[in-house]
Short mmCIF file of C-alpha atoms in Angstrom, two decimals:
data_model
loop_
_atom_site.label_atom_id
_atom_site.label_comp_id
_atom_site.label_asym_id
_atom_site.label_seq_id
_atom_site.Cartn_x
_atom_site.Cartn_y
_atom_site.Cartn_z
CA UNK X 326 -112.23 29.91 28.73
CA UNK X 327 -110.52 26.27 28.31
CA UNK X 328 -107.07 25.50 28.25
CA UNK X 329 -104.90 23.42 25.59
CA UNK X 330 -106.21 19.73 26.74
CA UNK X 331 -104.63 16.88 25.89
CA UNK X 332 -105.87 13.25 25.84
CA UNK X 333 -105.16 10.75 27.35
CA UNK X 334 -102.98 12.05 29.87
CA UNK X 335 -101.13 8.95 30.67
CA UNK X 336 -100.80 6.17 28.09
CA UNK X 337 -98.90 2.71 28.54
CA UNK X 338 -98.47 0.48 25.40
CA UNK X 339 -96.32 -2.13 24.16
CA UNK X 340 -93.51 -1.86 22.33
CA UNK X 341 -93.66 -2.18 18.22
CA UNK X 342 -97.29 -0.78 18.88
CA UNK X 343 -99.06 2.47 17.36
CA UNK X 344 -99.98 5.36 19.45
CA UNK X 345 -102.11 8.42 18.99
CA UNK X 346 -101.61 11.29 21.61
CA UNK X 347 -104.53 14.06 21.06
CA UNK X 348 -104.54 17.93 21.14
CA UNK X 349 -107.00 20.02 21.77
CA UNK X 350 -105.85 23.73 21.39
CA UNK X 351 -107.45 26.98 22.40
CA UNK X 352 -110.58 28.02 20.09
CA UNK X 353 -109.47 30.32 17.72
CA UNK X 354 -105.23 29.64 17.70
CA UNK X 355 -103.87 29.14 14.26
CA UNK X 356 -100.53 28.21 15.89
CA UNK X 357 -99.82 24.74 17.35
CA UNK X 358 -96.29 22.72 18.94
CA UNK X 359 -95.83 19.37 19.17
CA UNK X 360 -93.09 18.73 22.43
CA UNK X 361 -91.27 16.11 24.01
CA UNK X 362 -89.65 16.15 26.98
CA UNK X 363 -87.73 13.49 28.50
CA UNK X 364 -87.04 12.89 32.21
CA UNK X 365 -84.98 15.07 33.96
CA UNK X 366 -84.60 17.93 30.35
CA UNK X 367 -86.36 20.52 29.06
CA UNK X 368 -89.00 20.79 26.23
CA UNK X 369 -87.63 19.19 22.52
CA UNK X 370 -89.33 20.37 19.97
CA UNK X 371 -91.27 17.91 16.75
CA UNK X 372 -93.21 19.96 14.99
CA UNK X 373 -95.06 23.36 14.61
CA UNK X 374 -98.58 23.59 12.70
CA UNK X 375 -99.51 27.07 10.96
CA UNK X 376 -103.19 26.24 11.16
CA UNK X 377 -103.69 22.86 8.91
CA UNK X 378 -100.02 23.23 7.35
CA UNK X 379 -96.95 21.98 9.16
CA UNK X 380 -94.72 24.71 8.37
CA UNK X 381 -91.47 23.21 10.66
CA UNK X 382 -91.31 19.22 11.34
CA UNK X 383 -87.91 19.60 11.49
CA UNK X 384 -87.67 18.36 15.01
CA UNK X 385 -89.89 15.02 14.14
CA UNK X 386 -86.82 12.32 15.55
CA UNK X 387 -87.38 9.95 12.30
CA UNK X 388 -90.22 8.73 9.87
CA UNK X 389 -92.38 6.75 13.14
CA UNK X 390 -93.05 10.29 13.95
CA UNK X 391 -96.29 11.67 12.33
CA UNK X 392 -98.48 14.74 12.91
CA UNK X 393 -101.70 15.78 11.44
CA UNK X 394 -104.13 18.93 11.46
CA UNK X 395 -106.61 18.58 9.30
CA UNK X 396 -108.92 21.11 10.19
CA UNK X 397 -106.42 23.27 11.44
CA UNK X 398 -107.79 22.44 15.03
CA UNK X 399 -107.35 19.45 16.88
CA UNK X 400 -104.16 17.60 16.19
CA UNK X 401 -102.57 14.32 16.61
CA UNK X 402 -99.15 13.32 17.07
CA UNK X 403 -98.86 9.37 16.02
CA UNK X 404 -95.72 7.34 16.70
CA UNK X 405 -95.81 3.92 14.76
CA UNK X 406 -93.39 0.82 15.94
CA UNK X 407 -93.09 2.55 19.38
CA UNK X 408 -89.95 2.13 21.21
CA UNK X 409 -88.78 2.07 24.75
CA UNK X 410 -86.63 5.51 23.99
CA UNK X 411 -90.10 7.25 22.68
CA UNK X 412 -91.23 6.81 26.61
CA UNK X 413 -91.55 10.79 27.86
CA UNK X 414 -93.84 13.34 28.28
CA UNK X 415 -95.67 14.79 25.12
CA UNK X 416 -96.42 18.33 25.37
CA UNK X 417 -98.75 20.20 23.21
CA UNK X 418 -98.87 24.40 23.09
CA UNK X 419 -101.22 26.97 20.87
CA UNK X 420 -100.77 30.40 20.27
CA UNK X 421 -102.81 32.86 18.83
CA UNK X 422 -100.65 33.82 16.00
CA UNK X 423 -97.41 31.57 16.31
CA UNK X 424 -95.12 34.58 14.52
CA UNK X 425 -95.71 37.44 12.41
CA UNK X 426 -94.49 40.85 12.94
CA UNK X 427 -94.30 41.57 16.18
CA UNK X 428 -92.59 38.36 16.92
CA UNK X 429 -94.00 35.05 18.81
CA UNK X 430 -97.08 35.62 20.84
CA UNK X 431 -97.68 33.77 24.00
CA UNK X 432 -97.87 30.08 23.68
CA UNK X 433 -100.20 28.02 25.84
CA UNK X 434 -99.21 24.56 27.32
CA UNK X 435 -101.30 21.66 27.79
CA UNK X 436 -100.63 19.30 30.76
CA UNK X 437 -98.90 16.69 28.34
CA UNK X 438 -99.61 12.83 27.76
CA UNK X 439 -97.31 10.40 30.04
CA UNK X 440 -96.28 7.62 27.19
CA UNK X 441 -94.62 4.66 29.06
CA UNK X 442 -93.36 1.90 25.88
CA UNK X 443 -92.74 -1.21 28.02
CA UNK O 1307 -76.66 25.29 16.46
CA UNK O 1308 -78.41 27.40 19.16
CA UNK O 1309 -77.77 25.94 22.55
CA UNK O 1310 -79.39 27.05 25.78
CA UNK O 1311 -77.35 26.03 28.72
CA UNK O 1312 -78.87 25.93 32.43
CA UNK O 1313 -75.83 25.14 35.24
CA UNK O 1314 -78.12 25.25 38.37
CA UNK O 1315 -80.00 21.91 38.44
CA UNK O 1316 -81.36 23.21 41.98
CA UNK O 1317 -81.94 25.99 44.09
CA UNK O 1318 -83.36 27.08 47.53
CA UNK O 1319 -84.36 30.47 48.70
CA UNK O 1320 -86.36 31.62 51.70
CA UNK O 1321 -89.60 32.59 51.19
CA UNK O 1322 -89.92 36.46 51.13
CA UNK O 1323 -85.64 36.46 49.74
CA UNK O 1324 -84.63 37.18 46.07
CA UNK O 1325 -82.99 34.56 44.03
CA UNK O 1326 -81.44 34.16 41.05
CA UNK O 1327 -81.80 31.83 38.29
CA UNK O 1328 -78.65 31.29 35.80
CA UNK O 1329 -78.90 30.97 31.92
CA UNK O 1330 -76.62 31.38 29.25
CA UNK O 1331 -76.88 30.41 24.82
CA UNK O 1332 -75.20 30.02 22.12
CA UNK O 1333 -75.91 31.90 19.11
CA UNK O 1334 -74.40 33.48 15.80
CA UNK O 1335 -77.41 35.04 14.95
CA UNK O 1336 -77.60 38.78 16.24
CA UNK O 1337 -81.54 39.46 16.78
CA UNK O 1338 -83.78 36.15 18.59
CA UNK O 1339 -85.84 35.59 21.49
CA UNK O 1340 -85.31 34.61 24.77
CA UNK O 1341 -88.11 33.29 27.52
CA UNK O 1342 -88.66 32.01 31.02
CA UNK O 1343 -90.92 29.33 31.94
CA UNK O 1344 -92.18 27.87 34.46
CA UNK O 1345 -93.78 24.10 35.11
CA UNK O 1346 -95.07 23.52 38.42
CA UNK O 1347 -95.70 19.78 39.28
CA UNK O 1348 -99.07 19.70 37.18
CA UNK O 1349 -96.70 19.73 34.24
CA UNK O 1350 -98.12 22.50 32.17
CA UNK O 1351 -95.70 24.97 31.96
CA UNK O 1352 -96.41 28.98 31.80
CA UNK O 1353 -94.84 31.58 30.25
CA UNK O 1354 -92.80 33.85 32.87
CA UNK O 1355 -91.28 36.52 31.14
CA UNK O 1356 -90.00 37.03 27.67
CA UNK O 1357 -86.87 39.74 26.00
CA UNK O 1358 -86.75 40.58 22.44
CA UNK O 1359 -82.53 40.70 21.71
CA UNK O 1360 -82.78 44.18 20.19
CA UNK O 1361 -84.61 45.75 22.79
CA UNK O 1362 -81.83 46.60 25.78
CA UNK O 1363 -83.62 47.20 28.37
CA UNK O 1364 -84.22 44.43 30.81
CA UNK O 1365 -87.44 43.21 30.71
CA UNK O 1366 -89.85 43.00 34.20
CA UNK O 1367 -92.95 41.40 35.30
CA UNK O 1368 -93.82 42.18 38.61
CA UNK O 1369 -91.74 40.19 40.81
CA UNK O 1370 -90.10 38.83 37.93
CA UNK O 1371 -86.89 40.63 36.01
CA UNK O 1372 -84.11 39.56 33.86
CA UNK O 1373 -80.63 40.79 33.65
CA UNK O 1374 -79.99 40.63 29.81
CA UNK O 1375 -76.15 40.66 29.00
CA UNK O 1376 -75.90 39.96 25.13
CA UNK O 1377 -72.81 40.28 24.40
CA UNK O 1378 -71.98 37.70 27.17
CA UNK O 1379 -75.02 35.76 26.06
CA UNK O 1380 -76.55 35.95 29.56
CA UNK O 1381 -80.26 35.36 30.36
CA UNK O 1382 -80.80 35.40 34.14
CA UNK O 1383 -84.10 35.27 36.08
CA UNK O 1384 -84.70 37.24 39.09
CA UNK O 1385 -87.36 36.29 41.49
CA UNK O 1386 -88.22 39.04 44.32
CA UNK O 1387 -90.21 38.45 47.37
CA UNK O 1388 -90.18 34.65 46.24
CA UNK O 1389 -93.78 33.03 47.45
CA UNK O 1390 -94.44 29.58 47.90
CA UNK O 1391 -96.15 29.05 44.88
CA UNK O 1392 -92.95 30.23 43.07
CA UNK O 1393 -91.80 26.33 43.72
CA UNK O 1394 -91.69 24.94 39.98
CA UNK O 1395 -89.16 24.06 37.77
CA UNK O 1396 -87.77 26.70 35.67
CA UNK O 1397 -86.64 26.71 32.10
CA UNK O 1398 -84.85 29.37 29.93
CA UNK O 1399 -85.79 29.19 26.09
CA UNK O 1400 -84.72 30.48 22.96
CA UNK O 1401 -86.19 31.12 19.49
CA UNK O 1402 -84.80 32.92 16.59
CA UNK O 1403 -86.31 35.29 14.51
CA UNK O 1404 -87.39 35.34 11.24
CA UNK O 1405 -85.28 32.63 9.84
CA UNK O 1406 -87.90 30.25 8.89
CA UNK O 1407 -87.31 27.83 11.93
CA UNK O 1408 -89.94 28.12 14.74
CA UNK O 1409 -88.08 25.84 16.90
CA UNK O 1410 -88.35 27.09 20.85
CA UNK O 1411 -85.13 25.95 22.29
CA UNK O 1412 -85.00 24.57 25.80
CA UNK O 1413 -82.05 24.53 28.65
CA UNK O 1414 -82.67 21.84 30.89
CA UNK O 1415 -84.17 23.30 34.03
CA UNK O 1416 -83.53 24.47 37.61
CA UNK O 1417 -85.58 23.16 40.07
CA UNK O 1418 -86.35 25.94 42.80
CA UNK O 1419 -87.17 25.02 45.99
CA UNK O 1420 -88.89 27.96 48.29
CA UNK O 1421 -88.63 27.21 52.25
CA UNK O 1422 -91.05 28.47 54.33
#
C-alpha cells in the first residue's frame, strides 16, 4: 500500500513569506508527527496529531508555527513570516495508534519537504 | 530534560564485519522508550529496532541487537554481517511513557559507512 507522502518535496521561498508543507499519511493512522530536522542533527519534534486533535504542540518553535488536521487525515504544517533559520528538512510520520497500552506503535516516515528561506 | 547523546559522528566497517553504534540519555524518569533508526540518503527514515525500559532483555532483529545497560543509560546498536545497504545514517531516539508528552527525542546521528 502507499507510504506517508509529502508535498512538495523541495520548496524555495522568500523570506517574510507564507509556506504550506503537505502530509499525506497512511489510510487508516489516527496518529500523525510533525518533524524538523536541521542539517547535520537529528529529528526535532513540532507537533503530534491524535486524529483531528493536536494533543502535543509543545515542540511548535513560536506562534509562525501552525498545524492543522481537520479531517483527521491530511495535514499541513504552515510557517507564516518565514525566516532564514526555518530553512531544514520537514519530516512528517503516521502511526497506526500513536500510544495506548502497549506503548508507541511503529511510526512511518515520509521523505520530508526541503524548505530553503533565501 | 531528556537528552539523547550520539558521540560517533562516523563510522566504517567492512562489509560482512560487526560494528557497533554508541548511544547514551539522560533521564529521571524510570520506565520510557528507546529506538533505532535508520535514514538512508532518500531521507525517509525506518524504524530499526525498538526496547521497552522495563523489559531487560536485549532486544534483536535479525542482524540487528542492542546492548541495553540502564542503569548506565546505554543504548548501543549492533550490526552483524553488515551489507551494503546497511550504509545510512543512524539515529538513537527516546520517548517516555505515559506522561502526557509524545515527544520522540533524537541524538544527532552516526553516519556508517560500509566498504566493500
Amino acid at each position: 500500500g502507499a507510504g506517508v507522502s509529502q508535498t512538495p518535496s523541495n520548496k524555495v521561498t522568500e523570506k517574510g513569506k507564507y509556506v504550506e508543507l503537505r502530509c499525506d499519511p497512511i489510510s487508516g493512522h489516527t496518529a500523525l508527527y510533525w518533524y524538523r530536522q536541521s542539517l547535520g542533527q537529528g529529528p526535532e519534534f513540532l507537533i503530534y496529531f491524535q486524529g483531528t486533535g493536536a494533543a502535543d504542540d509543545s515542540g511548535l518553535p513560536n506562534d509562525r508555527f501552525f498545524a492543522v488536521r481537520p479531517e483527521g487525515s491530511v495535514s499541513t504544517l504552515k510557517i507564516q513570516r518565514t525566516e532564514r533559520g526555518d530553512s531544514a528538512v520537514y519530516l512528517c510520520a503516521s502511526s497506526s495508534r500513536g500510544t495506548g497500552g502497549f506503548g508507541p506503535d511503529t511510526q512511518y516516515f515520509g521523505p520530508g519537504t526541503r524548505l530553503t528561506v533565501l | 530534560a531528556q537528552t539523547v547523546t550520539q558521540s560517533q559522528p562516523e563510522m566504517s566497517v567492512q562489509e560482512a564485519e560487526t560494528v557497533t553504534l554508541s548511544c547514551t540519555y539522560d533521564t529521571s524518569e524510570s520506565d520510557y522508550y528507546l529506538f533505532w533508526y535508520k535514514q538512508p540518503p532518500s531521507r525517509q527514515m525506518i524504524l530499526v529496532i525498538r526496547q521497552e525500559a522495563y523489559k531487560q532483555q536485549n532486544a534483536t532483529e535479525n542482524r540487528f541487537s542492542v546492548n541495553f545497560q540502564k542503569a548506565a543509560k546505554s543504548f548501543s546498536l549492533k550490526i552483524s554481517d553488515s551489507q551494503l545497504g546497511d550504509a545510512a545514517m543512524y539515529f538513537c531516539a527516546y520517548r517516555s511513557v505515559g506522561s502526557g508528552t509524545y515527544k520522540y527525542i533524537f541524538g544527532t546521528g552516526t553516519r556508517l559507512k560500509v566498504l566493500a
